[in-house]
Amino acid sequence: MANDASAVFDTLSPAVSKGSLADPFTPPVDSSLWRKNFLLGAATASYQIEGAVNEDGRLPSIWDTFSAIPGKVLAGDTGAVACDHYHRWEADIEMLASLGLEGYRLSIAWSRVMDAAGVPNRKGLDFYKRLLNRLKEKGITTFVTLYHWDLPQHLEDRGGWLNRDTAYRFADYADLMSRELAGTVDAWATLNEPWCSAYLGYGNGHHAPGLANDRFATQAMHHLLLAHGLAVPVLRANDPASQKGIVANIGRGTPNSDSAADQRAAHLFEVQHNAWILDPLLKGAYPQDLFELWPGTEPLVLDGDMQTISAPLDFLGINYYFRTNVASDGAHGFRDVPLEGVERTQMGWEVYPDGLRDLLTGFKRTYHNLPPIYITENGMASDDQVTDGHVDDTQRISFLKRHLAAVDQAIKAGVDIRGYFLWSLMDNFEWAFGYERRFGVVHVDYSTQKRTVKRSAEWVAKFLKERKARA
Ligand code: IFM
């Protein structure tokens, strides 16, 4: 069944929705995507692309440790080499610029820039300075995430995000980075997807550091959000001209039936995926329904923490990928009920653009202080192959068109959305799935490090060129 967002493109031109490169991307004339101040960029993250894990004083992170444990990552892959971006950054920026992308979202590896005593590592800092200066020379808008999951191992050895002190160490790190990089960063995001750090890292153990306890997850989340709240005023003081925000992944949960129990299950799914993070940030309190789902897991919260966490944001980054169809588990929670006959990606995730629109419009109703939004990640994995020098990733083109249409619909419904970053600029280390899952709009041959621009990247470049010509 076609989603509404897909239908927008279907009615425009049947060929466009098939994802054919030959057809120009022709959103309606009144589409916000034509606005030249609607930022279109691509995103990456340090551990997923940099490699060079033992170089220039970088210390181990929890992902070095975790990926070295047999069975934790598909095929035993690690980020030791990844896309070798640490050495190839200049060519990678040329590639980004040649595609006409206007924004680049990257993250900093904490363990590259600071040691256990808080002493700055000049070589690591210089890497990011060179990178950001070059991006600025190219006129590219820079979004920098301070924490995209690669916690220094020495901090994990002292309890990681279960230790309140890690939040204060994060504020020190934010202080260093914003003093060093002020003027080269347009927008700072403190954390990427605290849900994944807290739940996958400490709740079910699928990600580093691999602990599995719901109570750990809620406490880790509290310390992550506290870290965010402590860092924001530091970033404001050191780099007043930039925007400050945080990036959350959001999940759409739909009920498997009209029964009250399934409706409740879908509600609880969204509480666990969305309200757990957004309520403390935007309402200054955890959603009480979370503790119905996970009884007895209330985190230890000290006086003043919730005020710190809910300080105003300049923007909220939203990462969206798929929806989950759920039913009641017969007790306090929900269980996934995968739908049959729906379009899926290489990850097995359902392609469901309407979920993005519906969540965004729902947030606008729920949070009266919803800050301006950037879609900081959206994209899909496919088993892409290079044939005769090309990668025909037509499903990705279609995916991107439909999600961009959903963004436009949300804007028209009154949500203030200012930009969109593709995940990802290039294929990279997809965490527990290693290198098998390919999310890039640029293909990476990991044996030669050759980059091949996929049809999807050509398509985005073509649209950006057309938009520029019309401006
Ligand atoms: O690769 C990840 C990224 O690091 C965080 N957001 C989701 C992406 C795809 O799983």
Short mmCIF file of C-alpha atoms and ligand atoms in Angstrom, two decimals:
data_model
loop_
_atom_site.label_atom_id
_atom_site.label_comp_id
_atom_site.label_asym_id
_atom_site.label_seq_id
_atom_site.Cartn_x
_atom_site.Cartn_y
_atom_site.Cartn_z
CA MET A 1 0.00 0.00 0.00
CA ALA A 2 1.46 3.38 -0.96
CA ASN A 3 2.11 5.85 1.79
CA ASP A 4 0.83 9.40 1.45
CA ALA A 5 4.33 10.79 1.12
CA SER A 6 4.99 8.39 -1.75
CA ALA A 7 1.74 9.41 -3.36
CA VAL A 8 2.89 13.02 -3.64
CA PHE A 9 5.60 11.88 -6.02
CA ASP A 10 3.40 9.36 -7.77
CA THR A 11 0.96 12.07 -8.76
CA LEU A 12 3.75 14.32 -9.95
CA SER A 13 5.23 11.87 -12.37
CA PRO A 14 5.01 8.11 -12.16
CA ALA A 15 8.60 7.86 -13.39
CA VAL A 16 9.95 9.98 -10.56
CA SER A 17 8.69 7.67 -7.86
CA LYS A 18 10.48 4.74 -9.46
CA GLY A 19 13.76 6.40 -8.62
CA SER A 20 15.05 6.72 -12.15
CA LEU A 21 18.00 9.07 -12.42
CA ALA A 22 16.90 10.20 -15.86
CA ASP A 23 13.89 11.93 -14.32
CA PRO A 24 14.70 15.17 -12.61
CA PHE A 25 13.74 15.51 -9.00
CA THR A 26 10.73 17.71 -9.48
CA PRO A 27 9.02 18.35 -6.20
CA PRO A 28 6.02 20.68 -6.49
CA VAL A 29 6.86 24.33 -7.10
CA ASP A 30 5.64 25.20 -3.63
CA SER A 31 7.82 22.55 -1.96
CA SER A 32 10.02 23.81 0.84
CA LEU A 33 12.83 21.75 -0.64
CA TRP A 34 13.31 24.48 -3.22
CA ARG A 35 14.05 27.04 -0.51
CA LYS A 36 17.73 27.73 -0.83
CA ASN A 37 18.07 28.13 2.94
CA PHE A 38 16.75 24.58 3.43
CA LEU A 39 20.10 22.93 4.10
CA LEU A 40 20.87 19.66 2.31
CA GLY A 41 23.91 17.77 3.52
CA ALA A 42 25.35 14.41 4.47
CA ALA A 43 26.46 12.91 7.77
CA THR A 44 29.15 10.55 9.10
CA ALA A 45 30.60 9.64 12.50
CA SER A 46 34.16 9.29 13.76
CA TYR A 47 34.41 5.58 14.62
CA GLN A 48 32.46 4.59 11.53
CA ILE A 49 34.84 6.24 9.02
CA GLU A 50 38.14 7.40 10.51
CA GLY A 51 40.18 4.25 11.16
CA ALA A 52 43.73 5.08 12.40
CA VAL A 53 42.76 3.91 15.85
CA ASN A 54 46.33 3.77 17.17
CA GLU A 55 47.65 6.88 15.51
CA ASP A 56 48.78 10.27 16.80
CA GLY A 57 47.97 9.53 20.42
CA ARG A 58 44.40 8.32 20.03
CA LEU A 59 43.39 6.20 23.02
CA PRO A 60 41.08 3.17 22.85
CA SER A 61 37.34 3.70 22.89
CA ILE A 62 34.63 1.30 24.02
CA TRP A 63 34.04 0.35 20.39
CA ASP A 64 37.66 -0.79 19.97
CA THR A 65 37.18 -3.02 22.99
CA PHE A 66 33.71 -4.27 22.09
CA SER A 67 34.41 -5.02 18.43
CA ALA A 68 37.46 -7.08 19.45
CA ILE A 69 35.22 -9.50 21.39
CA PRO A 70 34.36 -12.47 19.15
CA GLY A 71 30.68 -12.59 18.23
CA LYS A 72 29.84 -8.97 19.00
CA VAL A 73 30.20 -7.65 15.44
CA LEU A 74 29.24 -9.45 12.24
CA ALA A 75 32.23 -11.13 10.57
CA GLY A 76 34.49 -9.91 13.38
CA ASP A 77 34.76 -6.47 11.73
CA THR A 78 36.21 -3.53 13.66
CA GLY A 79 36.68 0.19 13.01
CA ALA A 80 40.49 -0.15 12.96
CA VAL A 81 40.72 0.92 9.31
CA ALA A 82 37.10 1.72 8.38
CA CYS A 83 37.13 4.17 5.43
CA ASP A 84 40.64 5.36 6.33
CA HIS A 85 39.16 8.85 6.43
CA TYR A 86 41.85 9.97 8.89
CA HIS A 87 44.30 9.81 5.97
CA ARG A 88 41.90 10.45 3.09
CA TRP A 89 39.96 13.37 4.54
CA GLU A 90 41.06 15.84 1.88
CA ALA A 91 39.80 13.71 -0.99
CA ASP A 92 36.62 12.96 0.95
CA ILE A 93 35.89 16.67 1.39
CA GLU A 94 36.57 17.26 -2.31
CA MET A 95 34.04 14.52 -3.06
CA LEU A 96 31.45 16.07 -0.70
CA ALA A 97 31.96 19.49 -2.27
CA SER A 98 31.86 18.13 -5.82
CA LEU A 99 28.41 16.71 -5.11
CA GLY A 100 27.27 20.22 -4.20
CA LEU A 101 26.29 19.14 -0.67
CA GLU A 102 25.83 22.23 1.46
CA GLY A 103 26.23 20.76 4.92
CA TYR A 104 28.42 18.14 6.56
CA ARG A 105 27.68 16.54 9.90
CA LEU A 106 30.67 14.83 11.49
CA SER A 107 31.60 13.70 14.97
CA ILE A 108 34.72 14.00 17.08
CA ALA A 109 36.44 11.02 18.65
CA TRP A 110 36.78 12.04 22.30
CA SER A 111 39.69 9.61 22.78
CA ARG A 112 41.64 11.32 19.97
CA VAL A 113 41.66 14.75 21.54
CA MET A 114 42.05 14.29 25.30
CA ASP A 115 43.75 11.82 27.66
CA ALA A 116 42.55 10.33 30.94
CA ALA A 117 43.90 13.29 32.90
CA GLY A 118 42.09 15.74 30.62
CA VAL A 119 45.30 16.80 28.87
CA PRO A 120 44.62 17.87 25.26
CA ASN A 121 46.20 15.85 22.47
CA ARG A 122 47.45 18.44 20.01
CA LYS A 123 47.77 16.04 17.07
CA GLY A 124 44.19 14.88 17.42
CA LEU A 125 42.91 18.43 17.77
CA ASP A 126 44.86 19.49 14.69
CA PHE A 127 43.17 16.81 12.62
CA TYR A 128 39.73 18.27 13.35
CA LYS A 129 40.98 21.83 12.92
CA ARG A 130 42.32 21.05 9.45
CA LEU A 131 39.12 19.28 8.53
CA LEU A 132 36.81 22.04 9.72
CA ASN A 133 38.93 24.81 8.24
CA ARG A 134 38.82 23.09 4.87
CA LEU A 135 35.04 22.69 5.09
CA LYS A 136 34.71 26.38 5.87
CA GLU A 137 36.96 27.27 2.91
CA LYS A 138 34.58 25.26 0.74
CA GLY A 139 31.58 27.14 2.12
CA ILE A 140 30.09 24.01 3.70
CA THR A 141 27.92 24.37 6.81
CA THR A 142 29.39 22.30 9.64
CA PHE A 143 27.43 20.32 12.22
CA VAL A 144 29.71 18.75 14.82
CA THR A 145 28.57 16.03 17.20
CA LEU A 146 30.69 15.67 20.32
CA TYR A 147 29.61 12.15 21.21
CA HIS A 148 28.63 9.56 18.64
CA TRP A 149 29.03 6.50 20.91
CA ASP A 150 32.85 6.18 21.10
CA LEU A 151 33.40 6.72 24.82
CA PRO A 152 37.07 6.61 25.85
CA GLN A 153 37.71 3.17 27.38
CA HIS A 154 39.38 4.72 30.45
CA LEU A 155 36.04 6.33 31.32
CA GLU A 156 34.18 3.05 30.85
CA ASP A 157 36.74 1.46 33.17
CA ARG A 158 35.43 3.85 35.83
CA GLY A 159 31.79 2.97 35.19
CA GLY A 160 31.15 4.78 31.91
CA TRP A 161 27.69 6.33 31.70
CA LEU A 162 26.69 4.58 34.93
CA ASN A 163 29.09 6.90 36.72
CA ARG A 164 27.76 10.42 37.23
CA ASP A 165 31.29 11.74 36.97
CA THR A 166 31.35 10.90 33.23
CA ALA A 167 28.83 13.73 32.70
CA TYR A 168 31.28 16.22 34.23
CA ARG A 169 34.16 14.81 32.18
CA PHE A 170 31.98 15.35 29.10
CA ALA A 171 31.51 19.01 30.03
CA ASP A 172 35.33 19.35 30.28
CA TYR A 173 35.64 17.78 26.84
CA ALA A 174 32.98 20.15 25.44
CA ASP A 175 34.90 23.04 26.97
CA LEU A 176 38.14 22.02 25.27
CA MET A 177 36.54 21.43 21.90
CA SER A 178 34.54 24.63 21.84
CA ARG A 179 37.58 26.69 22.85
CA GLU A 180 39.70 25.04 20.18
CA LEU A 181 37.17 24.94 17.35
CA ALA A 182 35.15 28.12 17.92
CA GLY A 183 34.46 29.88 14.65
CA THR A 184 34.64 26.74 12.49
CA VAL A 185 31.48 25.04 13.76
CA ASP A 186 28.04 26.25 12.72
CA ALA A 187 26.11 23.88 14.97
CA TRP A 188 27.18 21.74 17.92
CA ALA A 189 25.25 18.64 18.86
CA THR A 190 26.20 17.33 22.26
CA LEU A 191 25.07 13.70 21.79
CA ASN A 192 24.01 11.49 18.95
CA GLU A 193 21.07 9.21 19.77
CA PRO A 194 21.27 8.83 23.55
CA TRP A 195 18.61 6.10 23.19
CA CYS A 196 21.18 3.89 21.46
CA SER A 197 23.96 4.71 23.93
CA ALA A 198 21.72 3.99 26.91
CA TYR A 199 19.48 1.18 25.68
CA LEU A 200 21.66 -0.72 23.20
CA GLY A 201 24.80 -0.10 25.27
CA TYR A 202 23.52 -0.70 28.79
CA GLY A 203 19.98 -2.10 28.39
CA ASN A 204 20.27 -4.97 25.93
CA GLY A 205 24.01 -5.15 25.34
CA HIS A 206 23.91 -5.14 21.53
CA HIS A 207 26.29 -2.18 21.46
CA ALA A 208 29.38 -1.21 23.45
CA PRO A 209 29.95 -1.55 26.34
CA GLY A 210 27.61 -4.55 26.11
CA LEU A 211 25.78 -4.44 29.45
CA ALA A 212 22.20 -5.68 29.70
CA ASN A 213 20.02 -4.35 32.50
CA ASP A 214 17.01 -1.99 32.24
CA ARG A 215 17.98 -0.18 35.43
CA PHE A 216 21.43 0.47 33.97
CA ALA A 217 19.79 1.83 30.83
CA THR A 218 17.70 4.42 32.70
CA GLN A 219 20.66 5.52 34.83
CA ALA A 220 22.97 5.73 31.80
CA MET A 221 20.32 7.80 30.01
CA HIS A 222 20.10 10.17 32.95
CA HIS A 223 23.86 10.72 32.98
CA LEU A 224 23.95 11.15 29.20
CA LEU A 225 21.23 13.80 29.36
CA LEU A 226 22.96 15.44 32.31
CA ALA A 227 26.18 15.52 30.27
CA HIS A 228 24.25 17.25 27.51
CA GLY A 229 22.75 19.77 29.94
CA LEU A 230 26.11 20.55 31.52
CA ALA A 231 27.77 21.01 28.12
CA VAL A 232 25.25 23.42 26.58
CA PRO A 233 26.15 26.49 28.70
CA VAL A 234 29.84 25.75 28.21
CA LEU A 235 29.37 25.68 24.43
CA ARG A 236 27.35 28.89 24.62
CA ALA A 237 30.06 30.65 26.59
CA ASN A 238 32.94 29.55 24.36
CA ASP A 239 31.30 29.73 20.95
CA PRO A 240 28.33 32.10 21.15
CA ALA A 241 27.77 32.42 17.39
CA SER A 242 27.05 28.72 16.82
CA GLN A 243 23.81 26.81 17.38
CA LYS A 244 23.60 24.26 20.20
CA GLY A 245 21.45 21.17 20.18
CA ILE A 246 21.22 17.43 20.53
CA VAL A 247 20.36 14.59 18.12
CA ALA A 248 17.67 12.02 18.93
CA ASN A 249 16.65 8.96 16.95
CA ILE A 250 12.91 8.57 16.92
CA GLY A 251 10.75 5.54 16.30
CA ARG A 252 7.22 5.24 14.97
CA GLY A 253 5.17 2.54 16.68
CA THR A 254 1.84 1.55 15.16
CA PRO A 255 -0.73 -0.76 16.76
CA ASN A 256 -1.32 -4.18 15.24
CA SER A 257 -5.06 -3.92 15.87
CA ASP A 258 -7.72 -1.53 17.14
CA SER A 259 -7.77 -3.23 20.53
CA ALA A 260 -7.12 -0.99 23.53
CA ALA A 261 -4.24 -3.24 24.55
CA ASP A 262 -2.47 -2.85 21.18
CA GLN A 263 -3.10 0.90 21.13
CA ARG A 264 -1.53 1.09 24.56
CA ALA A 265 1.39 -1.04 23.35
CA ALA A 266 2.04 1.39 20.47
CA HIS A 267 1.88 4.30 22.92
CA LEU A 268 4.40 2.60 25.22
CA PHE A 269 6.69 1.88 22.27
CA GLU A 270 6.83 5.59 21.48
CA VAL A 271 7.29 6.49 25.15
CA GLN A 272 10.29 4.18 25.29
CA HIS A 273 11.76 5.40 22.00
CA ASN A 274 10.86 9.08 21.97
CA ALA A 275 9.40 10.51 25.19
CA TRP A 276 12.18 8.94 27.29
CA ILE A 277 14.56 11.44 25.66
CA LEU A 278 12.32 14.29 24.52
CA ASP A 279 10.27 14.72 27.72
CA PRO A 280 13.28 15.41 29.98
CA LEU A 281 14.74 17.78 27.36
CA LEU A 282 11.53 19.64 26.54
CA LYS A 283 9.34 19.15 29.64
CA GLY A 284 11.97 18.71 32.35
CA ALA A 285 10.59 15.34 33.54
CA TYR A 286 10.78 11.66 32.64
CA PRO A 287 7.53 10.15 31.29
CA GLN A 288 5.98 8.13 34.10
CA ASP A 289 4.70 5.52 31.63
CA LEU A 290 8.31 4.47 31.10
CA PHE A 291 8.35 3.02 34.59
CA GLU A 292 5.16 1.11 33.90
CA LEU A 293 7.06 -0.57 31.11
CA TRP A 294 10.16 -1.08 33.25
CA PRO A 295 8.92 -1.09 36.86
CA GLY A 296 11.43 -0.13 39.51
CA THR A 297 13.97 1.38 37.12
CA GLU A 298 13.68 5.05 38.11
CA PRO A 299 17.14 6.64 37.85
CA LEU A 300 18.80 8.48 40.68
CA VAL A 301 18.14 12.16 39.93
CA LEU A 302 19.72 14.89 42.06
CA ASP A 303 18.18 18.29 42.78
CA GLY A 304 18.62 20.63 39.85
CA ASP A 305 19.38 17.89 37.29
CA MET A 306 16.11 18.26 35.41
CA GLN A 307 16.57 22.04 35.10
CA THR A 308 20.07 21.46 33.76
CA ILE A 309 18.80 18.91 31.24
CA SER A 310 15.90 21.04 30.03
CA ALA A 311 17.82 24.24 29.29
CA PRO A 312 16.61 25.76 25.98
CA LEU A 313 18.01 24.36 22.74
CA ASP A 314 18.69 26.19 19.48
CA PHE A 315 17.82 23.11 17.47
CA LEU A 316 16.77 19.51 17.79
CA GLY A 317 18.35 16.96 15.47
CA ILE A 318 16.05 14.14 14.43
CA ASN A 319 17.21 10.80 13.00
CA TYR A 320 14.50 8.65 11.45
CA TYR A 321 14.68 5.27 9.72
CA PHE A 322 11.58 3.04 10.04
CA ARG A 323 8.43 2.12 11.92
CA THR A 324 7.66 -0.84 14.13
CA ASN A 325 4.28 -2.53 14.22
CA VAL A 326 3.54 -3.67 17.76
CA ALA A 327 1.05 -5.58 19.85
CA SER A 328 0.58 -5.94 23.57
CA ASP A 329 2.86 -8.54 25.12
CA GLY A 330 0.05 -9.49 27.49
CA ALA A 331 1.87 -7.90 30.43
CA HIS A 332 3.27 -4.36 30.79
CA GLY A 333 4.84 -3.98 27.41
CA PHE A 334 4.86 -4.48 23.67
CA ARG A 335 6.17 -6.99 21.19
CA ASP A 336 7.08 -6.48 17.53
CA VAL A 337 4.70 -7.93 14.98
CA PRO A 338 6.53 -7.61 11.64
CA LEU A 339 4.16 -6.78 8.79
CA GLU A 340 4.25 -8.97 5.71
CA GLY A 341 4.46 -7.69 2.15
CA VAL A 342 5.92 -4.29 3.01
CA GLU A 343 9.01 -2.77 1.43
CA ARG A 344 12.16 -3.31 3.51
CA THR A 345 15.84 -2.34 3.37
CA GLN A 346 19.01 -4.44 3.75
CA MET A 347 18.63 -3.94 7.51
CA GLY A 348 15.16 -5.50 7.36
CA TRP A 349 13.72 -2.12 8.35
CA GLU A 350 10.36 -1.16 6.86
CA VAL A 351 10.35 1.80 4.48
CA TYR A 352 7.68 4.05 5.98
CA PRO A 353 8.09 7.76 5.17
CA ASP A 354 4.73 8.73 6.71
CA GLY A 355 6.13 7.81 10.10
CA LEU A 356 8.57 10.70 9.86
CA ARG A 357 5.83 13.20 9.03
CA ASP A 358 3.47 11.84 11.68
CA LEU A 359 6.06 11.90 14.44
CA LEU A 360 7.15 15.43 13.60
CA THR A 361 3.61 16.79 13.54
CA GLY A 362 2.88 14.88 16.75
CA PHE A 363 5.89 16.47 18.49
CA LYS A 364 4.66 19.90 17.43
CA ARG A 365 1.38 19.19 19.22
CA THR A 366 3.02 17.64 22.30
CA TYR A 367 5.90 20.05 22.90
CA HIS A 368 4.95 23.71 22.86
CA ASN A 369 8.62 24.71 23.03
CA LEU A 370 9.75 22.42 20.19
CA PRO A 371 12.94 24.01 18.81
CA PRO A 372 13.72 24.32 15.11
CA ILE A 373 14.44 20.90 13.67
CA TYR A 374 17.11 19.49 11.40
CA ILE A 375 16.72 15.97 10.09
CA THR A 376 20.25 14.98 11.03
CA GLU A 377 20.02 11.43 9.61
CA ASN A 378 17.81 9.60 7.17
CA GLY A 379 18.78 6.95 4.67
CA MET A 380 18.85 3.23 4.01
CA ALA A 381 21.19 0.28 3.63
CA SER A 382 21.28 -1.77 0.45
CA ASP A 383 23.55 -4.48 -0.83
CA ASP A 384 25.17 -2.22 -3.40
CA GLN A 385 27.62 -3.51 -6.00
CA VAL A 386 29.79 -1.62 -8.46
CA THR A 387 29.05 -2.66 -12.05
CA ASP A 388 30.94 -1.01 -14.92
CA GLY A 389 31.96 1.77 -12.58
CA HIS A 390 28.41 2.53 -11.43
CA VAL A 391 26.19 1.67 -8.48
CA ASP A 392 22.51 1.62 -9.41
CA ASP A 393 20.91 2.14 -5.99
CA THR A 394 17.46 2.95 -7.30
CA GLN A 395 15.70 1.89 -4.10
CA ARG A 396 17.71 4.52 -2.22
CA ILE A 397 16.73 7.26 -4.67
CA SER A 398 13.10 6.34 -4.23
CA PHE A 399 13.54 6.15 -0.45
CA LEU A 400 15.09 9.62 -0.30
CA LYS A 401 12.43 11.19 -2.51
CA ARG A 402 9.63 9.80 -0.38
CA HIS A 403 11.22 10.87 2.89
CA LEU A 404 11.94 14.35 1.54
CA ALA A 405 8.28 14.55 0.55
CA ALA A 406 7.33 13.59 4.11
CA VAL A 407 9.57 16.37 5.43
CA ASP A 408 7.89 18.83 3.12
CA GLN A 409 4.48 17.71 4.36
CA ALA A 410 5.57 18.23 7.97
CA ILE A 411 6.81 21.72 7.13
CA LYS A 412 3.49 22.51 5.48
CA ALA A 413 1.76 21.26 8.62
CA GLY A 414 3.67 23.90 10.58
CA VAL A 415 6.81 22.14 11.82
CA ASP A 416 9.90 24.36 11.63
CA ILE A 417 12.38 22.08 9.78
CA ARG A 418 15.49 23.74 8.48
CA GLY A 419 17.52 21.04 6.82
CA TYR A 420 18.15 17.39 6.03
CA PHE A 421 21.32 15.28 6.19
CA LEU A 422 21.61 12.01 4.30
CA TRP A 423 22.93 9.07 6.28
CA SER A 424 25.51 8.57 5.08
CA LEU A 425 28.04 10.29 2.86
CA MET A 426 29.77 6.95 2.31
CA ASP A 427 29.46 3.28 3.23
CA ASN A 428 31.01 2.72 6.64
CA PHE A 429 31.28 0.58 9.78
CA GLU A 430 27.65 -0.11 10.69
CA TRP A 431 28.30 -0.99 14.35
CA ALA A 432 27.22 -4.55 15.23
CA PHE A 433 26.64 -5.22 11.49
CA GLY A 434 30.20 -4.33 10.49
CA TYR A 435 30.81 -3.51 6.82
CA GLU A 436 28.12 -5.70 5.32
CA ARG A 437 25.37 -3.07 5.51
CA ARG A 438 25.92 -0.19 3.11
CA PHE A 439 24.26 3.13 3.97
CA GLY A 440 26.37 5.46 1.83
CA VAL A 441 25.46 7.52 -1.20
CA VAL A 442 29.09 6.83 -2.09
CA HIS A 443 30.29 3.22 -2.32
CA VAL A 444 33.51 2.22 -0.53
CA ASP A 445 35.57 -0.76 -1.70
CA TYR A 446 37.18 -1.68 1.62
CA SER A 447 40.01 -3.63 -0.02
CA THR A 448 41.24 -0.65 -2.07
CA GLN A 449 39.47 2.26 -0.33
CA LYS A 450 38.18 3.33 -3.73
CA ARG A 451 35.13 5.57 -3.55
CA THR A 452 32.44 5.28 -6.25
CA VAL A 453 29.66 7.82 -6.36
CA LYS A 454 26.33 5.95 -6.42
CA ARG A 455 23.37 6.95 -8.59
CA SER A 456 21.68 8.33 -5.47
CA ALA A 457 24.52 10.80 -4.91
CA GLU A 458 24.39 11.81 -8.57
CA TRP A 459 20.68 12.35 -8.16
CA VAL A 460 21.10 14.57 -5.09
CA ALA A 461 23.85 16.52 -6.85
CA LYS A 462 21.59 17.03 -9.83
CA PHE A 463 18.78 18.36 -7.68
CA LEU A 464 21.11 20.71 -5.82
CA LYS A 465 22.47 22.02 -9.11
CA GLU A 466 18.98 22.62 -10.40
CA ARG A 467 17.98 24.38 -7.19
CA LYS A 468 21.02 26.61 -7.39
CA ALA A 469 20.26 27.45 -11.00
CA ARG A 470 16.70 28.42 -10.09
CA ALA A 471 17.70 30.57 -7.10
O1 IFM B 1 24.96 4.10 11.37
C1 IFM B 1 24.02 4.57 12.29
C2 IFM B 1 24.47 5.87 12.90
O2 IFM B 1 25.71 5.75 13.52
C3 IFM B 1 23.48 6.32 13.94
N1 IFM B 1 22.15 6.34 13.41
C4 IFM B 1 21.69 5.18 12.70
C5 IFM B 1 22.69 4.80 11.63
C6 IFM B 1 22.18 3.57 10.85
O3 IFM B 1 21.99 2.50 11.72
#
